[in-house]
Amino acid sequence: FPSHDTGVFDPESAFLDRVQSRALKKSALTLDQIEALLEDRRIARLEKNWARADEVRKTLADQGIEIKDRPDGTTAWVAK
């Protein structure tokens, strides 16, 4: 699988693409919907709107998507 940027095979990128593809098959959400919800949650957290951030986490969890907050402030997601 060539990388989108360089045309060079990137095993890590290819692996992540496969993982996301499998996750999307288990969820009723599209990748765009997941990314929009993650952005909504990121903004809610910046605004310290913890109730909204928790609501988004639950919405994703209900669709089989588990999110993990990283120490650097980013959020990763995986299929449960």
PDB file of C-alpha atoms in Angstrom:
ATOM      1  CA  PHE A   1       0.000   0.000   0.000  1.00  0.00           C
ATOM      2  CA  PRO A   2       1.678   3.235  -1.007  1.00  0.00           C
ATOM      3  CA  SER A   3       1.609   6.177   1.320  1.00  0.00           C
ATOM      4  CA  HIS A   4      -0.696   8.962   0.145  1.00  0.00           C
ATOM      5  CA  ASP A   5       2.083  11.535   0.403  1.00  0.00           C
ATOM      6  CA  THR A   6       5.175   9.845  -1.014  1.00  0.00           C
ATOM      7  CA  GLY A   7       4.075   6.811  -2.986  1.00  0.00           C
ATOM      8  CA  VAL A   8       6.401   4.740  -0.765  1.00  0.00           C
ATOM      9  CA  PHE A   9       5.155   1.704   1.144  1.00  0.00           C
ATOM     10  CA  ASP A  10       4.573   2.606   4.774  1.00  0.00           C
ATOM     11  CA  PRO A  11       3.810  -0.516   6.860  1.00  0.00           C
ATOM     12  CA  GLU A  12       2.559   1.475   9.858  1.00  0.00           C
ATOM     13  CA  SER A  13       0.167   3.518   7.731  1.00  0.00           C
ATOM     14  CA  ALA A  14      -1.051   0.399   5.920  1.00  0.00           C
ATOM     15  CA  PHE A  15      -1.665  -1.345   9.254  1.00  0.00           C
ATOM     16  CA  LEU A  16      -3.613   1.632  10.624  1.00  0.00           C
ATOM     17  CA  ASP A  17      -5.697   1.775   7.438  1.00  0.00           C
ATOM     18  CA  ARG A  18      -6.604  -1.917   7.864  1.00  0.00           C
ATOM     19  CA  VAL A  19      -7.488  -1.429  11.535  1.00  0.00           C
ATOM     20  CA  GLN A  20      -9.710   1.563  10.752  1.00  0.00           C
ATOM     21  CA  SER A  21     -11.344  -0.310   7.894  1.00  0.00           C
ATOM     22  CA  ARG A  22     -12.237  -3.207  10.201  1.00  0.00           C
ATOM     23  CA  ALA A  23     -13.528  -0.811  12.837  1.00  0.00           C
ATOM     24  CA  LEU A  24     -15.796   0.926  10.359  1.00  0.00           C
ATOM     25  CA  LYS A  25     -17.321  -2.393   9.302  1.00  0.00           C
ATOM     26  CA  LYS A  26     -18.391  -2.956  12.928  1.00  0.00           C
ATOM     27  CA  SER A  27     -19.884   0.518  13.329  1.00  0.00           C
ATOM     28  CA  ALA A  28     -22.887   2.221  11.776  1.00  0.00           C
ATOM     29  CA  LEU A  29     -20.807   5.415  11.659  1.00  0.00           C
ATOM     30  CA  THR A  30     -18.698   6.560   8.729  1.00  0.00           C
ATOM     31  CA  LEU A  31     -15.110   7.707   9.131  1.00  0.00           C
ATOM     32  CA  ASP A  32     -16.269  11.299   8.566  1.00  0.00           C
ATOM     33  CA  GLN A  33     -18.884  10.962  11.313  1.00  0.00           C
ATOM     34  CA  ILE A  34     -16.346   9.513  13.741  1.00  0.00           C
ATOM     35  CA  GLU A  35     -13.885  12.297  12.998  1.00  0.00           C
ATOM     36  CA  ALA A  36     -16.619  14.940  13.406  1.00  0.00           C
ATOM     37  CA  LEU A  37     -17.615  13.490  16.775  1.00  0.00           C
ATOM     38  CA  LEU A  38     -13.991  13.383  17.907  1.00  0.00           C
ATOM     39  CA  GLU A  39     -13.589  17.034  16.905  1.00  0.00           C
ATOM     40  CA  ASP A  40     -16.799  17.928  18.763  1.00  0.00           C
ATOM     41  CA  ARG A  41     -15.429  16.166  21.849  1.00  0.00           C
ATOM     42  CA  ARG A  42     -12.050  17.879  21.509  1.00  0.00           C
ATOM     43  CA  ILE A  43     -13.749  21.285  21.488  1.00  0.00           C
ATOM     44  CA  ALA A  44     -15.994  20.314  24.408  1.00  0.00           C
ATOM     45  CA  ARG A  45     -12.911  19.323  26.417  1.00  0.00           C
ATOM     46  CA  LEU A  46     -11.145  22.597  25.569  1.00  0.00           C
ATOM     47  CA  GLU A  47     -14.228  24.435  26.816  1.00  0.00           C
ATOM     48  CA  LYS A  48     -14.313  22.172  29.896  1.00  0.00           C
ATOM     49  CA  ASN A  49     -17.788  21.006  28.885  1.00  0.00           C
ATOM     50  CA  TRP A  50     -17.292  17.600  30.472  1.00  0.00           C
ATOM     51  CA  ALA A  51     -20.933  16.569  30.091  1.00  0.00           C
ATOM     52  CA  ARG A  52     -20.770  17.046  26.301  1.00  0.00           C
ATOM     53  CA  ALA A  53     -17.390  15.295  26.103  1.00  0.00           C
ATOM     54  CA  ASP A  54     -18.822  12.319  28.020  1.00  0.00           C
ATOM     55  CA  GLU A  55     -21.925  12.317  25.802  1.00  0.00           C
ATOM     56  CA  VAL A  56     -19.762  12.047  22.674  1.00  0.00           C
ATOM     57  CA  ARG A  57     -17.687   9.263  24.264  1.00  0.00           C
ATOM     58  CA  LYS A  58     -20.909   7.356  25.022  1.00  0.00           C
ATOM     59  CA  THR A  59     -22.259   7.908  21.491  1.00  0.00           C
ATOM     60  CA  LEU A  60     -19.068   6.438  20.045  1.00  0.00           C
ATOM     61  CA  ALA A  61     -19.030   3.575  22.573  1.00  0.00           C
ATOM     62  CA  ASP A  62     -22.621   2.705  21.676  1.00  0.00           C
ATOM     63  CA  GLN A  63     -21.435   2.305  18.073  1.00  0.00           C
ATOM     64  CA  GLY A  64     -18.528   0.054  19.041  1.00  0.00           C
ATOM     65  CA  ILE A  65     -15.850   2.751  18.997  1.00  0.00           C
ATOM     66  CA  GLU A  66     -13.586   3.095  22.024  1.00  0.00           C
ATOM     67  CA  ILE A  67     -11.624   6.302  22.375  1.00  0.00           C
ATOM     68  CA  LYS A  68      -8.363   6.681  24.236  1.00  0.00           C
ATOM     69  CA  ASP A  69      -7.030  10.043  25.323  1.00  0.00           C
ATOM     70  CA  ARG A  70      -3.260  10.285  25.043  1.00  0.00           C
ATOM     71  CA  PRO A  71      -0.969  12.288  27.346  1.00  0.00           C
ATOM     72  CA  ASP A  72      -0.072  14.623  24.463  1.00  0.00           C
ATOM     73  CA  GLY A  73      -3.718  15.723  24.158  1.00  0.00           C
ATOM     74  CA  THR A  74      -4.587  13.694  21.083  1.00  0.00           C
ATOM     75  CA  THR A  75      -7.282  11.032  20.971  1.00  0.00           C
ATOM     76  CA  ALA A  76      -7.028   7.614  19.329  1.00  0.00           C
ATOM     77  CA  TRP A  77      -9.950   5.319  18.544  1.00  0.00           C
ATOM     78  CA  VAL A  78     -10.333   1.592  18.060  1.00  0.00           C
ATOM     79  CA  ALA A  79     -13.171  -0.821  17.470  1.00  0.00           C
ATOM     80  CA  LYS A  80     -14.261  -2.701  20.563  1.00  0.00           C
TER      81      LYS A  80
END
